[in-house]
Tab-separated table of C-alpha atoms and ligand atoms in Angstrom:
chain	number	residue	atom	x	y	z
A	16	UNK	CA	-15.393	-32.837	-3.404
A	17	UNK	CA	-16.451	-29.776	-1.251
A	18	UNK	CA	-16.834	-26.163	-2.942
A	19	UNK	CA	-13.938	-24.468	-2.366
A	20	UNK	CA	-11.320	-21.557	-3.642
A	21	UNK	CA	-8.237	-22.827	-5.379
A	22	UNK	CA	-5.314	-23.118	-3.382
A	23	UNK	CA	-3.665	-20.054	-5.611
A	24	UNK	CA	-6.388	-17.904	-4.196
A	25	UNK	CA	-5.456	-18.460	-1.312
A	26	UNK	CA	-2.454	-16.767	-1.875
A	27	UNK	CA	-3.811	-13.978	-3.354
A	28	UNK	CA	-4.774	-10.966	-1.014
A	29	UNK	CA	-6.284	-7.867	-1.703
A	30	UNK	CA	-3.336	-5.198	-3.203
A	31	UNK	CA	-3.069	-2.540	0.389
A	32	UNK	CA	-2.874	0.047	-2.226
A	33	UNK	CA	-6.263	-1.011	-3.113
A	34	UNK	CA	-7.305	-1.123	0.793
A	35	UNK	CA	-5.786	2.101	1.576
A	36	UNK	CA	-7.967	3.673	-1.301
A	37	UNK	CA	-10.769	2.378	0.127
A	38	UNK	CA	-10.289	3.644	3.725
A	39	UNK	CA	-9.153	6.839	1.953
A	40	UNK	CA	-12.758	6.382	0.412
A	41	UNK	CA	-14.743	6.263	3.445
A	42	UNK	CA	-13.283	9.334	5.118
A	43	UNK	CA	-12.849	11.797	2.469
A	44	UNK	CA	-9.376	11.982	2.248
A	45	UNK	CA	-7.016	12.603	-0.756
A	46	UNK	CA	-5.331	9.472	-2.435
A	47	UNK	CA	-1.836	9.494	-1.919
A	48	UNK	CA	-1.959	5.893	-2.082
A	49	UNK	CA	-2.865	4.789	-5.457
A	50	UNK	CA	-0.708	5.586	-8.733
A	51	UNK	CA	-3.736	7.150	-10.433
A	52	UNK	CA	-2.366	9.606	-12.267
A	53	UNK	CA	-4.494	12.246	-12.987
A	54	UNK	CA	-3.014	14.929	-14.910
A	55	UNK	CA	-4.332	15.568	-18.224
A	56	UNK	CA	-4.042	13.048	-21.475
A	57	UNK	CA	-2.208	14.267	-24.483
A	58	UNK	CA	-4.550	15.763	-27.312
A	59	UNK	CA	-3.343	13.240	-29.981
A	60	UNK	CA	-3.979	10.196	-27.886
A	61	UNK	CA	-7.406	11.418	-27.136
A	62	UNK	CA	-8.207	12.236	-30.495
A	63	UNK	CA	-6.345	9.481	-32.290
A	64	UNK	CA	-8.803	7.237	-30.085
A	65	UNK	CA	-11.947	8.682	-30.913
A	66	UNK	CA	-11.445	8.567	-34.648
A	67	UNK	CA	-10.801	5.341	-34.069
A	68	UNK	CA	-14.234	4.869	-32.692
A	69	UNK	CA	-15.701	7.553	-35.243
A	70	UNK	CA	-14.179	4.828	-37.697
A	71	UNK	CA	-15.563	1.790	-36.597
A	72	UNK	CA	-12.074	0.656	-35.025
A	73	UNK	CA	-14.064	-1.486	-33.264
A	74	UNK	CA	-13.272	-5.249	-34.142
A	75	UNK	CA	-10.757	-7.626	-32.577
A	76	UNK	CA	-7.080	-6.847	-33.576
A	77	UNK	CA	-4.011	-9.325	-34.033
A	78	UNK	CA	-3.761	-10.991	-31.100
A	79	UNK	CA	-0.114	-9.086	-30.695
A	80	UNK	CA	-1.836	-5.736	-31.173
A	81	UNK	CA	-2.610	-3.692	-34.334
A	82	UNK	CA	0.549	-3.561	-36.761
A	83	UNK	CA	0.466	0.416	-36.699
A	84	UNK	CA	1.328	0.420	-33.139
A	85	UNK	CA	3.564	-2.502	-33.346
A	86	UNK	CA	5.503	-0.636	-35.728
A	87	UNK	CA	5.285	2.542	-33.593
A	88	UNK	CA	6.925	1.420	-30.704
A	89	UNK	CA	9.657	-0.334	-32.536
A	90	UNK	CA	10.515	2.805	-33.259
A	91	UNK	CA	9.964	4.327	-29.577
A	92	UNK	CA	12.506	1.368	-28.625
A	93	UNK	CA	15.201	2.762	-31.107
A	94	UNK	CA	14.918	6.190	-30.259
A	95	UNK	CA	14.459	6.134	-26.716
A	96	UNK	CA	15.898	2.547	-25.603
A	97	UNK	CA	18.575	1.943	-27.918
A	98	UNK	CA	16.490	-1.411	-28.329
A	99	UNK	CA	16.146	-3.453	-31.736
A	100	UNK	CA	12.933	-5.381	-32.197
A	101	UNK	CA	11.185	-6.831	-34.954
A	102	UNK	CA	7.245	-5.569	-34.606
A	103	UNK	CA	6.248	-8.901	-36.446
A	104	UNK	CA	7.919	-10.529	-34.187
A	105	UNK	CA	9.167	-9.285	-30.985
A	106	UNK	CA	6.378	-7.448	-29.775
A	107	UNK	CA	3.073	-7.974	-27.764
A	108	UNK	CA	0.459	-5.704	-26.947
A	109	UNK	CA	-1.078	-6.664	-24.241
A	110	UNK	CA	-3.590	-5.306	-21.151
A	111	UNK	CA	-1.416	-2.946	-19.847
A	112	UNK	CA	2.215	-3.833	-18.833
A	113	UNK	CA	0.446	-5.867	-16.088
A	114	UNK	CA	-1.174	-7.775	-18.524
A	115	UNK	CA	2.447	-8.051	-20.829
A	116	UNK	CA	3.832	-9.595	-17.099
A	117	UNK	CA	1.186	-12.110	-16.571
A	118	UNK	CA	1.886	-13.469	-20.313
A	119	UNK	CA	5.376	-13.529	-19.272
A	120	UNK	CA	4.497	-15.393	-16.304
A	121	UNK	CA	2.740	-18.001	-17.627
A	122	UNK	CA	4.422	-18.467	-20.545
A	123	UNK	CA	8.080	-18.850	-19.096
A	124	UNK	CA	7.775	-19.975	-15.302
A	125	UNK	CA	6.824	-23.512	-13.739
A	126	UNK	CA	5.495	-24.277	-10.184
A	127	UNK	CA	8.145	-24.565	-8.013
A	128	UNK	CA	10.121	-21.933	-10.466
A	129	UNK	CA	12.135	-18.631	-8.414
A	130	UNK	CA	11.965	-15.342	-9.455
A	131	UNK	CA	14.437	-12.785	-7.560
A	132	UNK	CA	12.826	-9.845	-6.691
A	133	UNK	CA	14.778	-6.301	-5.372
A	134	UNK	CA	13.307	-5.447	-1.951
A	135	UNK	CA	11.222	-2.971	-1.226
A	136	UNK	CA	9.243	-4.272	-4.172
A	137	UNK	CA	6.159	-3.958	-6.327
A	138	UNK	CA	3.256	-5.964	-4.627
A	139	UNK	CA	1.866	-6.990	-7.905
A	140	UNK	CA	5.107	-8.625	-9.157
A	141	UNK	CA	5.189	-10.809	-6.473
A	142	UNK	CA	1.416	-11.800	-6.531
A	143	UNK	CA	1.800	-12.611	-10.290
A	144	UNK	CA	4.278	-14.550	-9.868
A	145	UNK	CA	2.773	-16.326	-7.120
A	146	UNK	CA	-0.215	-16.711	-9.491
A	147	UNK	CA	1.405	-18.897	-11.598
A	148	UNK	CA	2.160	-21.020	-8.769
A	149	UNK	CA	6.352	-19.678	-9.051
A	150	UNK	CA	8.085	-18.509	-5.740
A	151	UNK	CA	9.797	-15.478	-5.345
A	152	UNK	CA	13.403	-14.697	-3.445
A	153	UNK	CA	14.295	-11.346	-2.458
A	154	UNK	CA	17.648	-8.979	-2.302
A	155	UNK	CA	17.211	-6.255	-0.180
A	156	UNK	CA	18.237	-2.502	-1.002
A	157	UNK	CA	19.163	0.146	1.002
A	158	UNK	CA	18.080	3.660	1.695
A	159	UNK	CA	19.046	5.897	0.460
A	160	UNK	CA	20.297	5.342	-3.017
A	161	UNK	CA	18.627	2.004	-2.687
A	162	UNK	CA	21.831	-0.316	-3.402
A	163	UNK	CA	22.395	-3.906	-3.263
A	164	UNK	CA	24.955	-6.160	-2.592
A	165	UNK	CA	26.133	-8.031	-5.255
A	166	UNK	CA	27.036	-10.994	-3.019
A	167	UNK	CA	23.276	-11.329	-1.784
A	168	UNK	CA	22.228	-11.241	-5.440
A	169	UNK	CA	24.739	-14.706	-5.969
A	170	UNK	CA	23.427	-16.256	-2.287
A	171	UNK	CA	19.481	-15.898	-3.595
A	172	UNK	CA	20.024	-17.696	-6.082
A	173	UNK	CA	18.882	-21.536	-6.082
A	174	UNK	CA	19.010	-24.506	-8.438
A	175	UNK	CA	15.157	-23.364	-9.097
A	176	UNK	CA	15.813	-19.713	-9.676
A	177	UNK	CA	14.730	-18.703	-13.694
A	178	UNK	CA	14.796	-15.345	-13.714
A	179	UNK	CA	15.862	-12.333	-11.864
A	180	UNK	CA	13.302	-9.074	-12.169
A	181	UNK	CA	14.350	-5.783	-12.730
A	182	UNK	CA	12.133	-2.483	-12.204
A	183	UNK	CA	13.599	0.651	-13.522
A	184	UNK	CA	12.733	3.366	-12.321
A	185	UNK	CA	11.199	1.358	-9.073
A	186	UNK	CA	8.097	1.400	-7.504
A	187	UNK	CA	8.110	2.127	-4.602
A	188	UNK	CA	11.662	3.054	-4.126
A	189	UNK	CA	12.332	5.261	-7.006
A	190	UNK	CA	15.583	3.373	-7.499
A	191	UNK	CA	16.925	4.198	-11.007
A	192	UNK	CA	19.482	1.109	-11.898
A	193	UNK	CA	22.741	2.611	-13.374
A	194	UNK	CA	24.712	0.691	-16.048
A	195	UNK	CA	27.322	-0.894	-13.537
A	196	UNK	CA	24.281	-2.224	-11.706
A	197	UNK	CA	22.519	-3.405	-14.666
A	198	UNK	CA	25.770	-4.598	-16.641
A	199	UNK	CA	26.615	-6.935	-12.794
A	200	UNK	CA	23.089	-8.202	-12.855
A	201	UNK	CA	23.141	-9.450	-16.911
A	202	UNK	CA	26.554	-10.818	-15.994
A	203	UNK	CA	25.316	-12.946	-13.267
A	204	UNK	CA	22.422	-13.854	-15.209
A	205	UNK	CA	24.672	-15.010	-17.894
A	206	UNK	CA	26.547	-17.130	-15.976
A	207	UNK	CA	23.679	-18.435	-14.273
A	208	UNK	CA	21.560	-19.055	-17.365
A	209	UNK	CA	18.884	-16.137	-15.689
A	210	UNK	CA	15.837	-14.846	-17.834
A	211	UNK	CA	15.961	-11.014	-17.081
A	212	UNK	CA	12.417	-9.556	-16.427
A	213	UNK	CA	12.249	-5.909	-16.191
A	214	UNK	CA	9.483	-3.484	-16.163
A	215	UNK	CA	9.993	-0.261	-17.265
A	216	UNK	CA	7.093	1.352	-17.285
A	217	UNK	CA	8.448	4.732	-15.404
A	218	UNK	CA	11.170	5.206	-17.914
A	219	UNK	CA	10.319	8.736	-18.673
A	220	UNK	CA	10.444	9.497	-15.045
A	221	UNK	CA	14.027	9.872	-14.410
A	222	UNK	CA	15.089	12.651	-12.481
A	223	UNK	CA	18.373	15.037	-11.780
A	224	UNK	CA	19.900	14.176	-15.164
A	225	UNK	CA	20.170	10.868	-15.057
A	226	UNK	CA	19.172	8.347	-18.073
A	227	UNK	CA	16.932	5.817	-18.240
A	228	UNK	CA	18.870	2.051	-19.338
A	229	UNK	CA	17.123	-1.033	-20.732
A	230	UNK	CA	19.178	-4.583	-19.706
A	231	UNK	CA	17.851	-5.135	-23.414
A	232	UNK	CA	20.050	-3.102	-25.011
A	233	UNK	CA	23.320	-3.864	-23.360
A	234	UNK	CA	24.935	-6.148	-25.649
A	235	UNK	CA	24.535	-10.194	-24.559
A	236	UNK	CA	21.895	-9.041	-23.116
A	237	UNK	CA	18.526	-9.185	-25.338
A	238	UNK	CA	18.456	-13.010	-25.949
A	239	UNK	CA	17.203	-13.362	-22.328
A	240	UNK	CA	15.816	-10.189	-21.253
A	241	UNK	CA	11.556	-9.569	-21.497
A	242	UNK	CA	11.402	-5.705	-21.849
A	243	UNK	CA	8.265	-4.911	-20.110
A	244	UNK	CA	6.782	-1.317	-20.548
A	245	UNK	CA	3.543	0.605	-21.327
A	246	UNK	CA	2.254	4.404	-21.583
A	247	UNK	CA	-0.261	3.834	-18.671
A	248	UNK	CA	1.969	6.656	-16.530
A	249	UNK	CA	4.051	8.422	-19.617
A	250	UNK	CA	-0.153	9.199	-21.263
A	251	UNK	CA	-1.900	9.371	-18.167
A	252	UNK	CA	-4.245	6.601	-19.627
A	253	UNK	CA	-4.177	3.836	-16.133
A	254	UNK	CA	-8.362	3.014	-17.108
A	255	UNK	CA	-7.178	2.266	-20.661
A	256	UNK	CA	-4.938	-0.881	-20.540
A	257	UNK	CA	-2.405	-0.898	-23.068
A	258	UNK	CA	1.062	-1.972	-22.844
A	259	UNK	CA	3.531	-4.522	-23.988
A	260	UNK	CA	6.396	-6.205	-23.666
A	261	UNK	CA	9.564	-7.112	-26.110
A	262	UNK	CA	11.415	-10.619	-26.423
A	263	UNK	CA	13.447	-12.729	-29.044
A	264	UNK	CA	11.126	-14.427	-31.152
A	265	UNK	CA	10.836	-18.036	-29.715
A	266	UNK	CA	10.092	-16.545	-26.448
A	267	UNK	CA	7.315	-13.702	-27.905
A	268	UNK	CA	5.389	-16.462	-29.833
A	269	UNK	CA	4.605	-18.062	-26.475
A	270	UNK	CA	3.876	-14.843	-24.721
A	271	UNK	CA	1.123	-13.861	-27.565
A	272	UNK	CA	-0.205	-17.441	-27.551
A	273	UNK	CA	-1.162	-16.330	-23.448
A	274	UNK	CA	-2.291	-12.456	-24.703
A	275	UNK	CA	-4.466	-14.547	-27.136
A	276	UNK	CA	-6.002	-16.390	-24.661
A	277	UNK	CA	-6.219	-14.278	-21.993
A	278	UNK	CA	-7.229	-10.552	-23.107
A	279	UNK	CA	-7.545	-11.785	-26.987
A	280	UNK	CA	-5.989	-8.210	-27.632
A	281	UNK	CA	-6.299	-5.320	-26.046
A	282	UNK	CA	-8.779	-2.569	-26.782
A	283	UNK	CA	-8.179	-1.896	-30.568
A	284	UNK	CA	-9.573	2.322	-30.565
A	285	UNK	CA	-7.349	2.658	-27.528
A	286	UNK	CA	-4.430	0.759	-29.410
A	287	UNK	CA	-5.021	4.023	-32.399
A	288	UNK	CA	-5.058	6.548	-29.473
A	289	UNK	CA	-1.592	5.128	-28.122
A	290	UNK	CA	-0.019	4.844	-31.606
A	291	UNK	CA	-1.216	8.652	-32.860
A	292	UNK	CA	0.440	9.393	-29.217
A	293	UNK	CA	4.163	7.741	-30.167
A	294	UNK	CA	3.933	8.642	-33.243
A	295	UNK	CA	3.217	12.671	-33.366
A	296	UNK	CA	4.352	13.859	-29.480
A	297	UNK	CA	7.581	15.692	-30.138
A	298	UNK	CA	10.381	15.270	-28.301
A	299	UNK	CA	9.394	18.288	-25.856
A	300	UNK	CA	6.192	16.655	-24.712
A	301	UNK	CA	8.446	14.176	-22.576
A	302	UNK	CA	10.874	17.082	-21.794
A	303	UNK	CA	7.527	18.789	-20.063
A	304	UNK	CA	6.263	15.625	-18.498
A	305	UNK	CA	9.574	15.755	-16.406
A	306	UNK	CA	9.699	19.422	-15.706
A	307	UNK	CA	5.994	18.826	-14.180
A	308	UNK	CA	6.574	15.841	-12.449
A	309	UNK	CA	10.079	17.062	-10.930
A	310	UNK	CA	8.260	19.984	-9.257
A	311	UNK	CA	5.645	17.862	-7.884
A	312	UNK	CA	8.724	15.597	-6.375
A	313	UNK	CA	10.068	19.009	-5.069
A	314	UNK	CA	6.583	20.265	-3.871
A	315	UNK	CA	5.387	16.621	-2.057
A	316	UNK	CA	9.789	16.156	-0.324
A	317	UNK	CA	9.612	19.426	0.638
A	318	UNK	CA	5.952	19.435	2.556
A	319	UNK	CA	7.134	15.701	4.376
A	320	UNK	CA	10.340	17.300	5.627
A	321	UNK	CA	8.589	20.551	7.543
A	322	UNK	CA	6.131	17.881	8.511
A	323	UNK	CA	8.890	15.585	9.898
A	324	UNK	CA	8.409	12.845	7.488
A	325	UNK	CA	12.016	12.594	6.096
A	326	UNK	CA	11.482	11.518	2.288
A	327	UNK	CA	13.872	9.446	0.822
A	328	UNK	CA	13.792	11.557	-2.355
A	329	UNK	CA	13.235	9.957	-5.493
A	330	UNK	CA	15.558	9.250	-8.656
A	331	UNK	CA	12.688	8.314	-10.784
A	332	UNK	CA	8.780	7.255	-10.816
A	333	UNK	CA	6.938	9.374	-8.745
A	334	UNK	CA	6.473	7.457	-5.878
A	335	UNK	CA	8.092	9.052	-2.356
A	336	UNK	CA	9.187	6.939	0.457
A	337	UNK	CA	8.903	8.697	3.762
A	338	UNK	CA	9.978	8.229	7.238
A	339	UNK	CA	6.996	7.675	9.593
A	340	UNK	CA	9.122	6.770	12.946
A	341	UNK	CA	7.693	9.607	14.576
A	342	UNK	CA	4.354	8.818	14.168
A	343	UNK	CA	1.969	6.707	16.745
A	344	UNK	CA	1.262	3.265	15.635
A	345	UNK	CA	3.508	-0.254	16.347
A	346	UNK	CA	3.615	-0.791	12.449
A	347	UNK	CA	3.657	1.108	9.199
A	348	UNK	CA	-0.581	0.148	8.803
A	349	UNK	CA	-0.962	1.951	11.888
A	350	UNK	CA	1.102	5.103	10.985
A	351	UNK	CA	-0.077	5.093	8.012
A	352	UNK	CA	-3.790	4.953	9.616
A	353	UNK	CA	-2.621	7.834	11.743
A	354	UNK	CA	-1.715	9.455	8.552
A	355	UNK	CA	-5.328	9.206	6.969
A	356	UNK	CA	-7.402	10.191	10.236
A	357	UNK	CA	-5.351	13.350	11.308
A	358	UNK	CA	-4.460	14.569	7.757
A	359	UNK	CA	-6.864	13.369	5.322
A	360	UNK	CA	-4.088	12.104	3.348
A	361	UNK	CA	-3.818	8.467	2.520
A	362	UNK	CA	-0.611	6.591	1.878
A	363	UNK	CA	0.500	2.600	1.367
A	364	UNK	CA	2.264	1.668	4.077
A	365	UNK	CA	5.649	0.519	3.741
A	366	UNK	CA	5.820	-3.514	5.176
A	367	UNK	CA	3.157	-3.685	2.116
A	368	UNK	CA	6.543	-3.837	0.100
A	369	UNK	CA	8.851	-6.244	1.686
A	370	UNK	CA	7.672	-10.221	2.727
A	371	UNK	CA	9.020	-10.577	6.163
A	372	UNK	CA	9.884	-7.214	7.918
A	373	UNK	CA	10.922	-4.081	6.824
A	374	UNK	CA	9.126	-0.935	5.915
A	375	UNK	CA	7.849	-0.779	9.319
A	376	UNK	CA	8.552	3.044	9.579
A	377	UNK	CA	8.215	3.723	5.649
A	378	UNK	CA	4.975	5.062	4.126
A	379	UNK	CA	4.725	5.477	0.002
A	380	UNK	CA	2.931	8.598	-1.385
A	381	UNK	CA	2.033	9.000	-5.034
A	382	UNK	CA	2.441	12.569	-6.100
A	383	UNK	CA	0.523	12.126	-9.815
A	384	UNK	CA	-1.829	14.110	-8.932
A	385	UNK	CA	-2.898	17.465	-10.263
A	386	UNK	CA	-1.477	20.374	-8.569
A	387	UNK	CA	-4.100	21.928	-6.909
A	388	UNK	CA	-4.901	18.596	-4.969
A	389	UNK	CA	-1.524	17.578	-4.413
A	390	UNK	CA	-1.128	21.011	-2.761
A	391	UNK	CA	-3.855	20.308	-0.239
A	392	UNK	CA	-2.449	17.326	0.656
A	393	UNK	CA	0.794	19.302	1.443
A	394	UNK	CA	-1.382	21.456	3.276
A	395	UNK	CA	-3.000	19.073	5.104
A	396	UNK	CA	0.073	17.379	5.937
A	397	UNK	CA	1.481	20.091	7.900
A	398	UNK	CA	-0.889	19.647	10.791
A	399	UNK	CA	1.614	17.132	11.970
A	400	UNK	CA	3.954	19.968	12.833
B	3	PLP	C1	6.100	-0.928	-11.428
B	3	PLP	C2	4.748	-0.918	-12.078
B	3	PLP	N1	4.527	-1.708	-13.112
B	3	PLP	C3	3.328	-1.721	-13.712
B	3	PLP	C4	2.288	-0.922	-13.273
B	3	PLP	C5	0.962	-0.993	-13.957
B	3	PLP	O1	1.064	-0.586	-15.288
B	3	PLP	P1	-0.058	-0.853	-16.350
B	3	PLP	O2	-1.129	0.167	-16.147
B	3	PLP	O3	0.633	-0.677	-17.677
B	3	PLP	O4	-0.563	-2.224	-16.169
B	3	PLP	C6	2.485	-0.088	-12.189
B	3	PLP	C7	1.377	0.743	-11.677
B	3	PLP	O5	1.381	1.260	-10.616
B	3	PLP	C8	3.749	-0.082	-11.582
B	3	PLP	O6	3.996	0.700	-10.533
């Protein structure tokens, strides 16, 4: 037999945010592409991991993660999600909530299984579950407010489907699902016999007064729901890799037994930094976090409409969808290309978020930046004016 790449890789391309970063790379610009995040960690998850270190934290931890921040966000998913979980037994840590989906992945779906995905979606959803050799099928949603018919939703929906995923708040649409939305979806899914897979790793980032909801904790609900989250974006900690997700027992076994073998655990001083983090921020540090990032949603929509880019403003994340009709280019690479050269301001471009048109005119922008930059890209965009 020849040397050769496995037909998965195949199907595997390079994330565009990750091309865009590097084109961004080569000609200076500032990355509105990638979520980086880089506003400042919180002082107790800093310190909390480097006593860890100081402390010899060093060592392997339960392959689930270390029981103090087990325990830790079982009580983050009271508090905040109105969630009940066992931290013996309904919760992994894993390598970041991308890490906590890939378990997921491999430890629920066949070849040949469907996943429903909400369109525009999140590139790396679909590639992981392409990685484990499942299919996805999409349900579009529409601009504005991002909705979806409830009708396409039933027609996706195959004798192979096994789960439907859920991303609230969305990347890249900002869509925040309300509870009629989330209660029809778990309804279907009942009836259907549907895993729920949602990722909530936004779910501080919900904007204009309205809440965050798990599917988990609407009742029916948690049997068959995978609550996937982390504190990558809430503890501006992307680089460190910790996340998790939540499930019933017989279906959290199975997800650890992947963790295990995959990442064996994930960092254990970083696991101390997150836990000191959930368990001594007050109340007010995730208050601030959305005063901040709501005036960087104001200060990034309000630069794209005197530059002509209409933004589809955000309910959550921090993600902005923008029109780039007026721009030169036959496709959203193009415009977004146009974007980079005359501005210096890199963005994803929108077809990078749908499998088979759409997005052509869209461009994402990140706005987790730090001020100062994020103002020169404001700047910079208005030379389109
Ligand atoms: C929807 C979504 N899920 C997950 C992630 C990655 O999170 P983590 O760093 O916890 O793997 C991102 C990052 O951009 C994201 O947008």
């Amino acid at each position: 037999m020849a040397l050769g790449l496995s037909q998965r890789a195949e199907r595997i391309t390079q994330a565009e945010i990750r091309v865009m970063t590097l084109e961004c790379e080569k000609l200076g610009g500032i990355n509105l592409a990638q979520g980086v995040c880089d506003t400042g960690v919180p002082s107790p998850v800093r310190s909390g991991a480097q006593i860890a270190i100081d402390e010899g934290i060093n060592s392997y931890t339960r392959f689930d993660g270390l029981e103090e921040l087990r325990r830790a966000i079982a009580v983050k998913l009271r508090d905040f999600n109105g969630i009940c979980a066992d931290p013996e037994t309904e919760i992994t840590v894993s390598s970041g909530s991308t890490g906590a989906f890939y378990c997921t992945c491999l430890a629920l779906l066949d070849p040949g299984d469907e996943v429903i995905l909400f369109e525009p979606y999140y590139g790396y959803h679909l590639n992981t579950i392409e990685a484990v050799g499942a299919t996805a099928s999409y349900v579009r949603m529409h601009p504005p407010d991002w909705r979806f018919e409830l009708r396409d939703l039933e027609r996706a929906i195959t004798p192979r489907t096994k789960g439907i995923m859920i991303n609230t708040p969305a990347n890249p649409s900002g869509k925040v699902f309300d509870r009629r939305e989330i209660e029809s979806i778990g309804d279907i899914a009942c009836r259907r016999d549907l895993f729920i897979f949602t990722d909530e790793i936004y779910e501080y980032f919900v904007y204009d007064g309205r809440r965050h909801l798990s599917p988990a904790s609407i009742s029916g609900l948690a049997d068959r729901t995978i609550t996937i989250s982390g504190v990558s974006k809430t503890y501006s900690i992307t680089g460190w890799r910790v996340g998790y997700s939540v499930a019933q027992p017989r279906w959290a076994e199975i997800i650890g037994h992947m963790n295990d073998l995959i990442y064996v655990c994930a960092p254990a001083p970083l696991q101390c930094g997150v836990a000191r983090g959930m368990n001594e921020l007050p109340r007010s540090y995730y208050d601030d976090l959305l005063v901040h990032y709501t005036d960087k949603r104001e200060r990034l929509c309000r630069a794209l409409t005197s530059a002509g880019l209409t933004p589809c403003v955000p309910q959550g994340a921090y993600y902005v969808l923008a029109d780039v009709s007026r721009l030169p280019g036959a496709n959203s690479k193009q415009k977004a290309m146009h974007l980079l050269r005359e501005c210096g301001v890199a963005a994803v471009p929108g077809e990078a978020f749908y499998h088979a048109g759409g997005g052509e005119n869209l461009v994402r922008l990140c706005y987790a930046k730090d001020d100062a930059e994020l103002d020169v890209a404001c700047r910079r965009l208005q030379r389109l004016r």
